[in-house]
Amino acid sequence: MFIKGRKEAKNLRDTEREAEDKVSGFHSHALPLDMGDIIRDFDTPVTEAGLAAKTSLIVRVGMLDLGAGTGSFRVREMMHRIAFPLGVHVRSDVNLTDIEATCTDGKERMTEVVDLPTTGVNTERIWLLEHFADWFSVRCGLTSIYHHEPTLSTELVDTLGTHESEGSALRAVKTRRKRLAAKLPTGDYAKHFEHHQPDSLAHGMKPITVREAHARLDTIERRHPLYSPQFAGLASAVACASFVFLLGGGPIDMLGAFIGAGVGHYIRRLLLARHINQFFVTFVVVAIAALACVGTLRFFGIFYPSALEHDTAYIGATLFVIPGFPLVTGGLDIAKIDYPSGIQRLTYALSIILMATFAGWAVARIVMLNPQGFAPLGLNDWTNGLLRFAMAFGGVWGFSVMFNSPQRMALTAASIGAITDTLRLEIQDLFGVPPEAAAFVGAFIAGILASFWRSAVRRGWLPPHLGYPRICLTVPSIVIMVPGLYMYRAMFYLGQFNTLHALDWGFRAFMVILCLPVGLAMARVITDRSWRYDK
């Protein structure tokens, strides 16, 4: 009996170790849940699983969305969309790199804490998680929420490369309706789910298991970047060269920025793939990009001496490190009265900017640069406007590729950015609108156009596969409006201890940066009821 008891205890420990190994793979930065409860429910229909298994799915989706660079308000929304079909209510605190979520089904309560090692941007993942949430809702017996045609999400997620569990079997519609109704809370707690509509349940759909849901999330999490470092470097080169033209630079300035930004972002991709500290990488690649730009101009200066006069071009070569996503999402989080997340994101963005501008200033001091701005190009209004439109399109496309956007998404964002950034610059020149007000107008129109695009897809005016999250369209389209030249000038003058000029350019940059998320937030309030009312 004693030997038999020891064997049973050993088998139990082995089972618990196996469960922990399987679950810790996708919760490697979490305070562990009850691993045994999760593993026992792996082949159970997700709506019938225990709270631990449900919580593991809800928090993992939030973790993936947060790691893709989106704001806390979207992470909470995504977690709720996963929790709703499961009859679970979520209360979460979301910051820059951590989530503390408490899930309850009215009977039990469970808390999980996730702490990510770093942050980044991956718009493809944000888009895929939107489809996953709709796929999950449909497979749990409800209708899709985000996309007009539920079959689009189910087909896309089902073909991500994973296989369904053979243990899943079809359930009769009547049985599933009863089961889901039984799982949804009743009484006082049911007010959290009062918008549930039983008549919207899907028919004849195979119930999803916990294993299947995690398998799909495995595929989303482990997807390789869409673009090679070489192609991403080319996109960075196009973006920064276009950025330089929009700032007033000419062909020589654009050439220097093209070479510097291409080399810099290529090396950045290689270093980040090795999980090297972001701030160290930012300093190194900005210095390399600036030196590559200056070296290019010095080389061409052998044949064209005028190339040596284009000192300001090195600033454009380093603009690929602008932290557009945390700047914008931080402002939007504050607009949603989520101050901890908003302040953390803005602090992170400021840290990246300071590291980048310090590296640029150091290079300028070493090679004795004195950037005084770009010389006028002397173009007529029509030519200048058309070139601005083309360069804004190329610039936004380049930033979208750097954010890992699929090509259709990148081209959509580029179209919005070409319209809004050209309008912003034209009203500055033709009507004397201050840069801060012009930035607000550009961001506001970008938000309106992104909302209109989404509505057009939902109404069937545009093909359903063109439905993209707003943030994946708006942030790339306005990141080219971030006043990188102002920020670098502020650091340059600060390094020379010219305090007045440093403060002047610093506050100019601050006002423009402030107006960008404000413009997006205003557009969202007008077009989205969930933003329009505090409830």
Steps between C-alpha positions, in 0.01 A plus 500: 500500500785733589676437165173541314438831677847625409443412135167684497663806658781488242249471215311798639820707518589399144154602380526836673850555354373413152208739540730778617735444204214518250333807649815696589586512132239767443505651850875521544481845662195433718442419862384142442138398517389155609676307224326174583156656453601641162649181363203293609273726294721509189268277298181634654273738303612841610154607620493199733857536631593618845578859590877438496497387136274789400722749681807363323338579163368841597828623644709350223303691237552819700871421532540453123307818424704699752825362360393615152510862617133588534358714781344381824146585391529262204655228717208521742251494214666194348506314832131574551417371152664168591343493846144574388426170321648318800268665751796662675537857618849656495640783710852586389778752553703539181828688484782523247635149556276336760144386556330412827164343418238360734245270337179381658199302385285596797602190694880502498761769468852473362781753447791472259793740469699524176823700473652529152877552467469774238261673263482534123268554203342234280192618313452163331455339841247767604305426181518122545382525860193690380424208271576254780248671728229471234597139424488422870157661538358308204649170613345558845157536339469879469526738206805696398537851636778673313465370145187513288532144368579240770623251240797728423646466851420131533663416168806714570563365851421141402771515232776642721676163495367322808281193525183454694485246779351166401324479836258778404160392380200678354237616743133544419387863480241452769748338738758774443245773562407342831864456598596859416195635675589298808858625494405867475447661844154574630361730765683818601816392325318464166499879452852475361359290213164665446582560132516123439252388234420126498352524150842588360651158575670334206358175368677174432844625606747257650577601862855613562720347769754674722778324311373627163475858621856494637622335181368791294662746741825302471495558126430872536772544763766304311449654158821631351515866387344551160810670361869419502747742664614604152148590384424672831819702455382602152163606643678705766713664230190592299320630809784721620585632154134593455499651849797721406320635194192582708726688740634706210804304387617450142637205300844502665347509848265218405787288366696534823192417709420204274841339553523579870148384591528183292824395666381605845172310499656191345747483790220580743302197384803275541572627852139484621473144370768415758289663775757768575385790720285744301663816632850374422384397152342842443822681590715274282281503188441876512875556516556255212223655289633851556856397414382311190311808384795732563738255333277485193489878473877529548554243226277687255669820613811382315310540173239757604643736764153640573406166662717593798260783587207267574573443867134475603447180298647285779200584717264357239707181485422427866124560500422129463534462879213740575274314749174587327288223652573569870469875441153464350369214715627677812298807410192288424533317832503833681192603300331188644609612850750217527783707641738224617518340156503833316780648711707182469467498122589867467796453734621207292464705179684792658783268608539369144495855363760620749729206425466558125551875515799461732663257256430739210643791692812299591565420133447865405759609756752235394490578127440874554153532344295817527143427376323824408199360316432425134549744215183604310429286193324772302216277374167642386192425709354229275824311458573527870152372588520200268846407625383533858213261428735244346759531776239479775368182340850350485585610852190350661543182296855469630400547862216251460743239371728569796196438723456161325177592323383274213527673163128572461493654846816700427356634173173595672687688773720663236194626313359656817838647590554647155172690525536620858868594499474685170200689636690582818795649314287683245287680757819604677642654182185640339308623804773554757354245741739437793676158488326391821152571365589343166616184681168485685306535173709231332460252786127573530439436130715185516276372780185586306627329184603186691156484663329552166713222351400260774131594468514456123633148545237412760221632277621297204613799295855366499618136492497340846867403488590871508368542854791613719520631857493879514827525687681306227396770251513818706836467676708436183313778322584762764842383620643691206356815662715456813741798509826310501694800373374711791606236755848465355548874486399524866763241597761664276457837666486337843838338429635848421348631826286738298209463741262749341514342156480151652185590693351673196538197272411261781168670567425521128548124478292441813204698366497316168531161672218594738266590214539166319331269756250775582395510135461120489308499828259767372436299185438189709253683727301614196493161327492251791224486762723318747731803499223759487343411833651424840317193625 
